[in-house]
Amino acid sequence: MNFIRQLAIATLVCTLAWNAHALDVKFQAVAPDVYAFVGDTEGRTYENEALNANIGLVVTPAGAVLIDSGATFQSARQIAAAAQKVTAQPIRWVINTGGQDHRWMGNGYFRAHGAEIIAHAQAEADMKARGPEQLAANTPVLKEKIEGTEITLPTRWLKDADTALNLGGVSVQVLYRGGGHTPGDSMVWLPQTGVVFAGDVVYVDRILGLHPVSKTRTWVKSFEALESLAPKVVVPGHGRVTTLAQAQKDTGSLLKALRAHMGKAVEAGTDISAAVRSFDAAPYRHLKHVEVWLPQLANRTYLEMEQE
């Protein structure tokens, strides 16, 4: 009997643990007619369907605007269903804030349903170059959950640093300052409510990521543009909906500290391994994955500044 009871408890615990990480898309209000889904802060898994990022929704009298489309056709369908629970308005626009898979690989679903797909033009080359890689990397992880996903590029490319759009009397501004995490990283600013969807310009709760395509120099410029907005609400690319102060603590401060430290190391001719070891990680110990990823960030920043 004890064995049976223990087995039942173990089964229940495993079930609850699985459910805790299974994808469940729900939009929560962050301002009047403005919503956010906060994704998993872990890596891409079968359970979270690679939707380990935040998604935004803006409702206007003339239709809804979706901020990022998810990583797959099937997760995009779930995003659309979640949107229908908070508004009867159709999704008219989808704005991709960058070239990471969870920002745009769900485009195919929304384009098939008549949405205009918008992104900054500097994302185009990155999407074309890395899209096949992202699809190939996610396929063995997501298995049948990736079925139907095809590389679907935006239908409208923005070219200016600031682009003012308007849908149903709601001002939607897209800001671009050279990217950062990816070359096409941009932010969506809603001046009427003081909400900014920062995309991968902001990470909170978990440490930010750097890829070969990332540039900390332009990332800092993008972050400074965010600061100049003085937003009331920051919806980061990863982590909980937050404040500008928290964004500065978890992202802005780290970027500037990495560049300051590695810049001095490069100028002094300090060996890269010594420069990485001597970086003060104490202010960032609260961030998830810091032990594993921070040495990589320091290494990439050093190499980037060597090229500058």
Tab-separated table of N, CA, C and O in Angstrom, residues 109-231:
chain	number	residue	atom	x	y	z
A	109	TYR	N	1.019	31.848	-39.785
A	109	TYR	CA	-0.368	31.715	-39.330
A	109	TYR	C	-1.118	33.030	-39.511
A	109	TYR	O	-2.234	33.058	-40.044
A	110	PHE	N	-0.518	34.121	-39.066
A	110	PHE	CA	-1.217	35.404	-39.092
A	110	PHE	C	-1.338	35.965	-40.510
A	110	PHE	O	-2.347	36.595	-40.850
A	111	ARG	N	-0.334	35.716	-41.335
A	111	ARG	CA	-0.442	36.151	-42.724
A	111	ARG	C	-1.576	35.396	-43.414
A	111	ARG	O	-2.324	35.985	-44.210
A	112	ALA	N	-1.720	34.115	-43.120
A	112	ALA	CA	-2.801	33.326	-43.710
A	112	ALA	C	-4.172	33.821	-43.275
A	112	ALA	O	-5.174	33.581	-43.967
A	113	HIS	N	-4.202	34.532	-42.147
A	113	HIS	CA	-5.463	35.083	-41.647
A	113	HIS	C	-5.595	36.580	-41.930
A	113	HIS	O	-6.400	37.270	-41.293
A	114	GLY	N	-4.803	37.075	-42.881
A	114	GLY	CA	-5.004	38.419	-43.387
A	114	GLY	C	-4.272	39.542	-42.698
A	114	GLY	O	-4.483	40.721	-43.021
A	115	ALA	N	-3.378	39.242	-41.754
A	115	ALA	CA	-2.653	40.307	-41.055
A	115	ALA	C	-1.505	40.831	-41.900
A	115	ALA	O	-0.887	40.090	-42.676
A	116	GLU	N	-1.221	42.116	-41.739
A	116	GLU	CA	-0.022	42.704	-42.333
A	116	GLU	C	1.136	42.483	-41.359
A	116	GLU	O	1.010	42.772	-40.163
A	117	ILE	N	2.245	41.977	-41.858
A	117	ILE	CA	3.400	41.675	-41.006
A	117	ILE	C	4.437	42.779	-41.189
A	117	ILE	O	4.877	43.049	-42.311
A	118	ILE	N	4.841	43.404	-40.088
A	118	ILE	CA	5.700	44.590	-40.110
A	118	ILE	C	6.980	44.332	-39.318
A	118	ILE	O	6.944	43.738	-38.237
A	119	ALA	N	8.100	44.809	-39.843
A	119	ALA	CA	9.371	44.747	-39.107
A	119	ALA	C	10.303	45.802	-39.678
A	119	ALA	O	10.061	46.351	-40.760
A	120	HIS	N	11.384	46.078	-38.957
A	120	HIS	CA	12.367	47.007	-39.489
A	120	HIS	C	13.190	46.320	-40.568
A	120	HIS	O	13.489	45.123	-40.483
A	121	ALA	N	13.561	47.089	-41.583
A	121	ALA	CA	14.275	46.531	-42.735
A	121	ALA	C	15.605	45.890	-42.358
A	121	ALA	O	16.073	44.974	-43.049
A	122	GLN	N	16.203	46.344	-41.260
A	122	GLN	CA	17.489	45.770	-40.860
A	122	GLN	C	17.353	44.354	-40.304
A	122	GLN	O	18.350	43.691	-40.043
A	123	ALA	N	16.119	43.889	-40.143
A	123	ALA	CA	15.909	42.506	-39.712
A	123	ALA	C	15.887	41.545	-40.892
A	123	ALA	O	16.031	40.326	-40.701
A	124	GLU	N	15.710	42.051	-42.099
A	124	GLU	CA	15.473	41.182	-43.252
A	124	GLU	C	16.620	40.211	-43.509
A	124	GLU	O	16.410	38.996	-43.645
A	125	ALA	N	17.832	40.725	-43.601
A	125	ALA	CA	18.973	39.858	-43.900
A	125	ALA	C	19.176	38.810	-42.817
A	125	ALA	O	19.487	37.643	-43.101
A	126	ASP	N	18.980	39.211	-41.572
A	126	ASP	CA	19.139	38.271	-40.454
A	126	ASP	C	18.079	37.177	-40.504
A	126	ASP	O	18.383	35.996	-40.299
A	127	MET	N	16.845	37.546	-40.774
A	127	MET	CA	15.773	36.556	-40.872
A	127	MET	C	16.046	35.561	-42.004
A	127	MET	O	15.881	34.348	-41.844
A	128	LYS	N	16.476	36.077	-43.133
A	128	LYS	CA	16.760	35.206	-44.274
A	128	LYS	C	17.939	34.281	-43.988
A	128	LYS	O	17.934	33.105	-44.373
A	129	ALA	N	18.954	34.804	-43.298
A	129	ALA	CA	20.157	34.006	-43.028
A	129	ALA	C	19.932	32.972	-41.940
A	129	ALA	O	20.352	31.814	-42.064
A	130	ARG	N	19.267	33.362	-40.861
A	130	ARG	CA	19.152	32.469	-39.703
A	130	ARG	C	17.826	31.720	-39.608
A	130	ARG	O	17.699	30.790	-38.825
A	131	GLY	N	16.844	32.132	-40.396
A	131	GLY	CA	15.558	31.443	-40.353
A	131	GLY	C	15.665	29.947	-40.563
A	131	GLY	O	15.134	29.156	-39.756
A	132	PRO	N	16.347	29.491	-41.611
A	132	PRO	CA	16.497	28.046	-41.803
A	132	PRO	C	17.216	27.368	-40.640
A	132	PRO	O	16.874	26.236	-40.270
A	133	GLU	N	18.205	28.049	-40.055
A	133	GLU	CA	18.930	27.491	-38.915
A	133	GLU	C	17.997	27.342	-37.709
A	133	GLU	O	18.038	26.339	-36.992
A	134	GLN	N	17.180	28.353	-37.480
A	134	GLN	CA	16.258	28.312	-36.351
A	134	GLN	C	15.235	27.194	-36.518
A	134	GLN	O	14.922	26.467	-35.566
A	135	LEU	N	14.733	27.059	-37.717
A	135	LEU	CA	13.759	26.002	-38.001
A	135	LEU	C	14.394	24.625	-37.797
A	135	LEU	O	13.800	23.737	-37.180
A	136	ALA	N	15.625	24.461	-38.285
A	136	ALA	CA	16.323	23.181	-38.144
A	136	ALA	C	16.637	22.868	-36.687
A	136	ALA	O	16.541	21.712	-36.246
A	137	ALA	N	17.003	23.886	-35.907
A	137	ALA	CA	17.342	23.676	-34.498
A	137	ALA	C	16.114	23.323	-33.668
A	137	ALA	O	16.184	22.513	-32.739
A	138	ASN	N	14.968	23.921	-34.001
A	138	ASN	CA	13.758	23.676	-33.215
A	138	ASN	C	13.059	22.364	-33.559
A	138	ASN	O	12.319	21.822	-32.740
A	139	THR	N	13.295	21.849	-34.757
A	139	THR	CA	12.568	20.661	-35.211
A	139	THR	C	12.769	19.448	-34.301
A	139	THR	O	11.791	18.821	-33.886
A	140	PRO	N	14.004	19.071	-33.928
A	140	PRO	CA	14.154	17.895	-33.046
A	140	PRO	C	13.656	18.137	-31.628
A	140	PRO	O	13.340	17.186	-30.912
A	141	VAL	N	13.569	19.398	-31.218
A	141	VAL	CA	13.077	19.724	-29.872
A	141	VAL	C	11.552	19.687	-29.838
A	141	VAL	O	10.946	19.101	-28.945
A	142	LEU	N	10.924	20.295	-30.839
A	142	LEU	CA	9.475	20.454	-30.826
A	142	LEU	C	8.726	19.299	-31.485
A	142	LEU	O	7.527	19.141	-31.281
A	143	LYS	N	9.425	18.534	-32.322
A	143	LYS	CA	8.836	17.366	-32.986
A	143	LYS	C	7.555	17.755	-33.732
A	143	LYS	O	7.580	18.656	-34.556
A	144	GLU	N	6.445	17.081	-33.434
A	144	GLU	CA	5.220	17.341	-34.206
A	144	GLU	C	4.654	18.741	-33.960
A	144	GLU	O	3.849	19.241	-34.755
A	145	LYS	N	5.091	19.407	-32.890
A	145	LYS	CA	4.570	20.736	-32.588
A	145	LYS	C	5.098	21.817	-33.532
A	145	LYS	O	4.618	22.951	-33.496
A	146	ILE	N	6.072	21.482	-34.359
A	146	ILE	CA	6.593	22.446	-35.315
A	146	ILE	C	5.923	22.300	-36.685
A	146	ILE	O	6.169	23.102	-37.599
A	147	GLU	N	5.056	21.318	-36.822
A	147	GLU	CA	4.397	21.082	-38.101
A	147	GLU	C	3.598	22.308	-38.543
A	147	GLU	O	2.919	22.946	-37.739
A	148	GLY	N	3.702	22.634	-39.818
A	148	GLY	CA	3.015	23.794	-40.375
A	148	GLY	C	3.838	25.061	-40.364
A	148	GLY	O	3.479	26.049	-41.014
A	149	THR	N	4.958	25.050	-39.642
A	149	THR	CA	5.796	26.251	-39.542
A	149	THR	C	6.643	26.408	-40.791
A	149	THR	O	7.386	25.491	-41.168
A	150	GLU	N	6.535	27.555	-41.415
A	150	GLU	CA	7.334	27.873	-42.595
A	150	GLU	C	7.916	29.263	-42.434
A	150	GLU	O	7.349	30.120	-41.742
A	151	ILE	N	9.042	29.492	-43.065
A	151	ILE	CA	9.669	30.813	-43.010
A	151	ILE	C	8.796	31.794	-43.782
A	151	ILE	O	8.612	31.670	-44.993
A	152	THR	N	8.234	32.747	-43.063
A	152	THR	CA	7.333	33.735	-43.650
A	152	THR	C	7.819	35.122	-43.259
A	152	THR	O	7.708	35.529	-42.099
A	153	LEU	N	8.363	35.830	-44.209
A	153	LEU	CA	8.941	37.148	-43.939
A	153	LEU	C	7.856	38.207	-43.804
A	153	LEU	O	6.737	38.039	-44.308
A	154	PRO	N	8.177	39.313	-43.136
A	154	PRO	CA	7.234	40.434	-43.078
A	154	PRO	C	6.842	40.924	-44.466
A	154	PRO	O	7.596	40.763	-45.432
A	155	THR	N	5.692	41.534	-44.530
A	155	THR	CA	5.191	42.072	-45.790
A	155	THR	C	5.431	43.564	-45.907
A	155	THR	O	5.250	44.147	-46.978
A	156	ARG	N	5.840	44.199	-44.797
A	156	ARG	CA	6.133	45.640	-44.804
A	156	ARG	C	7.398	45.890	-44.006
A	156	ARG	O	7.483	45.532	-42.828
A	157	TRP	N	8.368	46.530	-44.657
A	157	TRP	CA	9.646	46.801	-44.020
A	157	TRP	C	9.758	48.295	-43.708
A	157	TRP	O	9.597	49.128	-44.593
A	158	LEU	N	10.049	48.614	-42.455
A	158	LEU	CA	10.235	50.006	-42.039
A	158	LEU	C	11.703	50.380	-42.191
A	158	LEU	O	12.577	49.567	-41.932
A	159	LYS	N	11.976	51.629	-42.564
A	159	LYS	CA	13.353	52.022	-42.846
A	159	LYS	C	13.878	53.145	-41.959
A	159	LYS	O	15.084	53.387	-41.924
A	160	ASP	N	13.007	53.826	-41.255
A	160	ASP	CA	13.434	54.971	-40.457
A	160	ASP	C	13.770	54.570	-39.019
A	160	ASP	O	13.361	53.509	-38.539
A	161	ALA	N	14.480	55.464	-38.344
A	161	ALA	CA	14.795	55.222	-36.935
A	161	ALA	C	13.526	55.256	-36.085
A	161	ALA	O	13.383	54.492	-35.129
A	162	ASP	N	12.613	56.150	-36.442
A	162	ASP	CA	11.324	56.256	-35.757
A	162	ASP	C	10.222	56.225	-36.803
A	162	ASP	O	10.228	57.037	-37.735
A	163	THR	N	9.286	55.319	-36.640
A	163	THR	CA	8.160	55.221	-37.564
A	163	THR	C	6.872	55.362	-36.770
A	163	THR	O	6.607	54.581	-35.857
A	164	ALA	N	6.085	56.382	-37.106
A	164	ALA	CA	4.814	56.626	-36.429
A	164	ALA	C	3.684	55.967	-37.221
A	164	ALA	O	3.457	56.293	-38.385
A	165	LEU	N	3.003	55.043	-36.584
A	165	LEU	CA	1.857	54.369	-37.175
A	165	LEU	C	0.620	54.731	-36.360
A	165	LEU	O	0.725	55.170	-35.212
A	166	ASN	N	-0.546	54.549	-36.954
A	166	ASN	CA	-1.784	54.839	-36.237
A	166	ASN	C	-2.849	53.864	-36.695
A	166	ASN	O	-3.070	53.697	-37.891
A	167	LEU	N	-3.487	53.220	-35.757
A	167	LEU	CA	-4.574	52.305	-36.065
A	167	LEU	C	-5.739	52.630	-35.146
A	167	LEU	O	-5.610	52.568	-33.920
A	168	GLY	N	-6.849	53.026	-35.710
A	168	GLY	CA	-8.034	53.328	-34.922
A	168	GLY	C	-7.843	54.431	-33.912
A	168	GLY	O	-8.456	54.420	-32.839
A	169	GLY	N	-6.977	55.407	-34.247
A	169	GLY	CA	-6.726	56.509	-33.330
A	169	GLY	C	-5.687	56.215	-32.260
A	169	GLY	O	-5.401	57.074	-31.410
A	170	VAL	N	-5.108	55.043	-32.284
A	170	VAL	CA	-4.070	54.665	-31.318
A	170	VAL	C	-2.706	54.821	-31.963
A	170	VAL	O	-2.432	54.229	-33.014
A	171	SER	N	-1.848	55.617	-31.342
A	171	SER	CA	-0.500	55.845	-31.845
A	171	SER	C	0.390	54.657	-31.506
A	171	SER	O	0.470	54.241	-30.338
A	172	VAL	N	1.044	54.112	-32.515
A	172	VAL	CA	1.961	52.980	-32.352
A	172	VAL	C	3.275	53.369	-33.017
A	172	VAL	O	3.349	53.500	-34.235
A	173	GLN	N	4.313	53.585	-32.217
A	173	GLN	CA	5.590	54.050	-32.738
A	173	GLN	C	6.623	52.932	-32.662
A	173	GLN	O	6.772	52.290	-31.625
A	174	VAL	N	7.321	52.716	-33.768
A	174	VAL	CA	8.366	51.694	-33.821
A	174	VAL	C	9.713	52.387	-33.820
A	174	VAL	O	9.983	53.227	-34.689
A	175	LEU	N	10.553	52.064	-32.838
A	175	LEU	CA	11.855	52.704	-32.670
A	175	LEU	C	12.972	51.724	-32.992
A	175	LEU	O	12.955	50.582	-32.522
A	176	TYR	N	13.948	52.202	-33.753
A	176	TYR	CA	15.099	51.367	-34.113
A	176	TYR	C	16.377	52.187	-33.949
A	176	TYR	O	16.477	53.307	-34.448
A	177	ARG	N	17.369	51.610	-33.257
A	177	ARG	CA	18.633	52.313	-33.039
A	177	ARG	C	19.845	51.437	-33.377
A	177	ARG	O	20.904	51.565	-32.784
A	178	GLY	N	19.665	50.521	-34.313
A	178	GLY	CA	20.795	49.695	-34.722
A	178	GLY	C	20.753	48.282	-34.206
A	178	GLY	O	21.706	47.516	-34.406
A	179	GLY	N	19.655	47.927	-33.531
A	179	GLY	CA	19.545	46.565	-33.027
A	179	GLY	C	20.382	46.333	-31.781
A	179	GLY	O	20.775	47.265	-31.082
A	180	GLY	N	20.674	45.081	-31.507
A	180	GLY	CA	21.450	44.723	-30.318
A	180	GLY	C	21.547	43.225	-30.189
A	180	GLY	O	22.527	42.617	-30.606
A	181	HIS	N	20.542	42.606	-29.607
A	181	HIS	CA	20.504	41.142	-29.511
A	181	HIS	C	20.501	40.536	-30.908
A	181	HIS	O	21.185	39.544	-31.170
A	182	THR	N	19.726	41.126	-31.806
A	182	THR	CA	19.771	40.789	-33.230
A	182	THR	C	19.824	42.089	-34.017
A	182	THR	O	19.470	43.149	-33.497
A	183	PRO	N	20.263	42.048	-35.272
A	183	PRO	CA	20.426	43.286	-36.042
A	183	PRO	C	19.145	44.077	-36.237
A	183	PRO	O	19.195	45.304	-36.425
A	184	GLY	N	17.993	43.411	-36.208
A	184	GLY	CA	16.741	44.110	-36.455
A	184	GLY	C	15.947	44.467	-35.222
A	184	GLY	O	14.784	44.886	-35.330
A	185	ASP	N	16.541	44.348	-34.037
A	185	ASP	CA	15.792	44.609	-32.806
A	185	ASP	C	15.208	46.017	-32.776
A	185	ASP	O	15.924	47.011	-32.954
A	186	SER	N	13.909	46.101	-32.539
A	186	SER	CA	13.233	47.379	-32.421
A	186	SER	C	12.277	47.323	-31.240
A	186	SER	O	12.059	46.260	-30.650
A	187	MET	N	11.711	48.476	-30.895
A	187	MET	CA	10.775	48.578	-29.780
A	187	MET	C	9.479	49.198	-30.274
A	187	MET	O	9.469	49.980	-31.221
A	188	VAL	N	8.397	48.864	-29.602
A	188	VAL	CA	7.085	49.414	-29.933
A	188	VAL	C	6.614	50.269	-28.759
A	188	VAL	O	6.424	49.768	-27.646
A	189	TRP	N	6.435	51.553	-29.031
A	189	TRP	CA	6.116	52.538	-27.997
A	189	TRP	C	4.681	53.017	-28.172
A	189	TRP	O	4.257	53.385	-29.273
A	190	LEU	N	3.946	53.003	-27.073
A	190	LEU	CA	2.561	53.471	-27.062
A	190	LEU	C	2.480	54.724	-26.193
A	190	LEU	O	2.279	54.636	-24.968
A	191	PRO	N	2.667	55.898	-26.780
A	191	PRO	CA	2.758	57.124	-25.970
A	191	PRO	C	1.481	57.460	-25.209
A	191	PRO	O	1.534	58.113	-24.161
A	192	GLN	N	0.333	57.007	-25.686
A	192	GLN	CA	-0.920	57.355	-25.019
A	192	GLN	C	-1.109	56.624	-23.697
A	192	GLN	O	-1.821	57.100	-22.815
A	193	THR	N	-0.467	55.478	-23.549
A	193	THR	CA	-0.565	54.729	-22.292
A	193	THR	C	0.759	54.638	-21.552
A	193	THR	O	0.805	54.180	-20.403
A	194	GLY	N	1.849	55.052	-22.195
A	194	GLY	CA	3.152	54.990	-21.543
A	194	GLY	C	3.740	53.603	-21.464
A	194	GLY	O	4.605	53.328	-20.633
A	195	VAL	N	3.287	52.716	-22.330
A	195	VAL	CA	3.781	51.335	-22.350
A	195	VAL	C	4.759	51.162	-23.501
A	195	VAL	O	4.503	51.623	-24.623
A	196	VAL	N	5.867	50.500	-23.232
A	196	VAL	CA	6.796	50.146	-24.303
A	196	VAL	C	6.980	48.634	-24.328
A	196	VAL	O	7.175	48.008	-23.287
A	197	PHE	N	6.832	48.069	-25.507
A	197	PHE	CA	7.188	46.668	-25.729
A	197	PHE	C	8.630	46.674	-26.226
A	197	PHE	O	8.905	47.058	-27.359
A	198	ALA	N	9.543	46.277	-25.349
A	198	ALA	CA	10.967	46.474	-25.600
A	198	ALA	C	11.606	45.373	-26.418
A	198	ALA	O	12.763	45.510	-26.834
A	199	GLY	N	10.894	44.272	-26.668
A	199	GLY	CA	11.519	43.165	-27.377
A	199	GLY	C	12.795	42.744	-26.670
A	199	GLY	O	12.922	42.865	-25.443
A	200	ASP	N	13.768	42.287	-27.441
A	200	ASP	CA	14.996	41.787	-26.831
A	200	ASP	C	15.977	42.885	-26.439
A	200	ASP	O	17.123	42.600	-26.096
A	201	VAL	N	15.522	44.127	-26.448
A	201	VAL	CA	16.338	45.207	-25.900
A	201	VAL	C	16.386	45.092	-24.379
A	201	VAL	O	17.341	45.532	-23.741
A	202	VAL	N	15.372	44.466	-23.783
A	202	VAL	CA	15.309	44.359	-22.317
A	202	VAL	C	15.058	42.918	-21.878
A	202	VAL	O	14.147	42.257	-22.373
A	203	TYR	N	15.890	42.462	-20.946
A	203	TYR	CA	15.706	41.205	-20.229
A	203	TYR	C	15.632	41.547	-18.747
A	203	TYR	O	16.477	42.295	-18.241
A	204	VAL	N	14.680	40.992	-18.042
A	204	VAL	CA	14.688	41.063	-16.576
A	204	VAL	C	14.515	39.647	-16.044
A	204	VAL	O	14.045	38.756	-16.754
A	205	ASP	N	14.903	39.452	-14.818
A	205	ASP	CA	14.796	38.154	-14.128
A	205	ASP	C	15.816	37.127	-14.623
A	205	ASP	O	16.322	36.347	-13.837
A	206	ARG	N	16.093	37.082	-15.900
A	206	ARG	CA	17.100	36.177	-16.453
A	206	ARG	C	18.148	37.012	-17.187
A	206	ARG	O	17.874	38.125	-17.640
A	207	ILE	N	19.342	36.483	-17.270
A	207	ILE	CA	20.428	37.226	-17.893
A	207	ILE	C	20.222	37.305	-19.399
A	207	ILE	O	19.649	36.409	-20.022
A	208	LEU	N	20.635	38.415	-19.979
A	208	LEU	CA	20.492	38.607	-21.417
A	208	LEU	C	21.394	37.646	-22.182
A	208	LEU	O	22.282	37.010	-21.609
A	209	GLY	N	21.154	37.524	-23.489
A	209	GLY	CA	21.937	36.618	-24.313
A	209	GLY	C	22.651	37.346	-25.435
A	209	GLY	O	22.166	38.356	-25.947
A	210	LEU	N	23.816	36.858	-25.790
A	210	LEU	CA	24.580	37.389	-26.919
A	210	LEU	C	24.857	36.266	-27.907
A	210	LEU	O	25.233	35.161	-27.522
A	211	HIS	N	24.654	36.554	-29.174
A	211	HIS	CA	24.920	35.622	-30.261
A	211	HIS	C	25.996	36.208	-31.164
A	211	HIS	O	26.371	37.387	-31.017
A	212	PRO	N	26.486	35.456	-32.117
A	212	PRO	CA	27.444	36.031	-33.072
A	212	PRO	C	26.901	37.258	-33.805
A	212	PRO	O	27.670	38.128	-34.214
A	213	VAL	N	25.574	37.352	-33.965
A	213	VAL	CA	24.989	38.510	-34.656
A	213	VAL	C	24.733	39.678	-33.713
A	213	VAL	O	24.349	40.768	-34.155
A	214	SER	N	24.908	39.478	-32.405
A	214	SER	CA	24.617	40.533	-31.428
A	214	SER	C	25.724	41.594	-31.416
A	214	SER	O	26.887	41.295	-31.661
A	215	LYS	N	25.328	42.823	-31.083
A	215	LYS	CA	26.270	43.931	-30.953
A	215	LYS	C	25.932	44.730	-29.697
A	215	LYS	O	24.891	45.382	-29.628
A	216	THR	N	26.825	44.685	-28.711
A	216	THR	CA	26.552	45.417	-27.475
A	216	THR	C	26.598	46.927	-27.689
A	216	THR	O	25.920	47.678	-26.995
A	217	ARG	N	27.395	47.371	-28.658
A	217	ARG	CA	27.511	48.819	-28.899
A	217	ARG	C	26.164	49.409	-29.304
A	217	ARG	O	25.726	50.425	-28.749
A	218	THR	N	25.499	48.793	-30.263
A	218	THR	CA	24.198	49.307	-30.683
A	218	THR	C	23.108	48.951	-29.674
A	218	THR	O	22.104	49.666	-29.565
A	219	TRP	N	23.301	47.869	-28.948
A	219	TRP	CA	22.335	47.511	-27.908
A	219	TRP	C	22.256	48.621	-26.861
A	219	TRP	O	21.167	49.003	-26.410
A	220	VAL	N	23.399	49.170	-26.483
A	220	VAL	CA	23.406	50.278	-25.522
A	220	VAL	C	22.652	51.478	-26.092
A	220	VAL	O	21.884	52.145	-25.378
A	221	LYS	N	22.830	51.764	-27.372
A	221	LYS	CA	22.104	52.877	-28.000
A	221	LYS	C	20.602	52.622	-27.983
A	221	LYS	O	19.796	53.531	-27.743
A	222	SER	N	20.211	51.391	-28.242
A	222	SER	CA	18.791	51.033	-28.199
A	222	SER	C	18.247	51.213	-26.785
A	222	SER	O	17.135	51.731	-26.585
A	223	PHE	N	19.040	50.802	-25.798
A	223	PHE	CA	18.591	50.931	-24.413
A	223	PHE	C	18.483	52.402	-24.019
A	223	PHE	O	17.548	52.797	-23.295
A	224	GLU	N	19.394	53.216	-24.478
A	224	GLU	CA	19.332	54.650	-24.171
A	224	GLU	C	18.093	55.292	-24.786
A	224	GLU	O	17.500	56.211	-24.211
A	225	ALA	N	17.683	54.806	-25.952
A	225	ALA	CA	16.448	55.286	-26.563
A	225	ALA	C	15.247	54.922	-25.695
A	225	ALA	O	14.300	55.707	-25.551
A	226	LEU	N	15.284	53.727	-25.118
A	226	LEU	CA	14.238	53.317	-24.187
A	226	LEU	C	14.189	54.253	-22.988
A	226	LEU	O	13.111	54.715	-22.574
A	227	GLU	N	15.339	54.553	-22.431
A	227	GLU	CA	15.398	55.435	-21.259
A	227	GLU	C	14.821	56.808	-21.571
A	227	GLU	O	14.155	57.419	-20.729
A	228	SER	N	15.064	57.302	-22.768
A	228	SER	CA	14.577	58.634	-23.140
A	228	SER	C	13.053	58.698	-23.207
A	228	SER	O	12.467	59.780	-23.093
A	229	LEU	N	12.403	57.553	-23.358
A	229	LEU	CA	10.943	57.523	-23.387
A	229	LEU	C	10.343	57.731	-22.000
A	229	LEU	O	9.198	58.160	-21.879
A	230	ALA	N	11.085	57.373	-20.961
A	230	ALA	CA	10.586	57.389	-19.584
A	230	ALA	C	9.246	56.659	-19.485
A	230	ALA	O	8.238	57.212	-19.037
A	231	PRO	N	9.200	55.401	-19.896
A	231	PRO	CA	7.930	54.669	-19.925
A	231	PRO	C	7.384	54.392	-18.527
A	231	PRO	O	8.137	54.231	-17.564
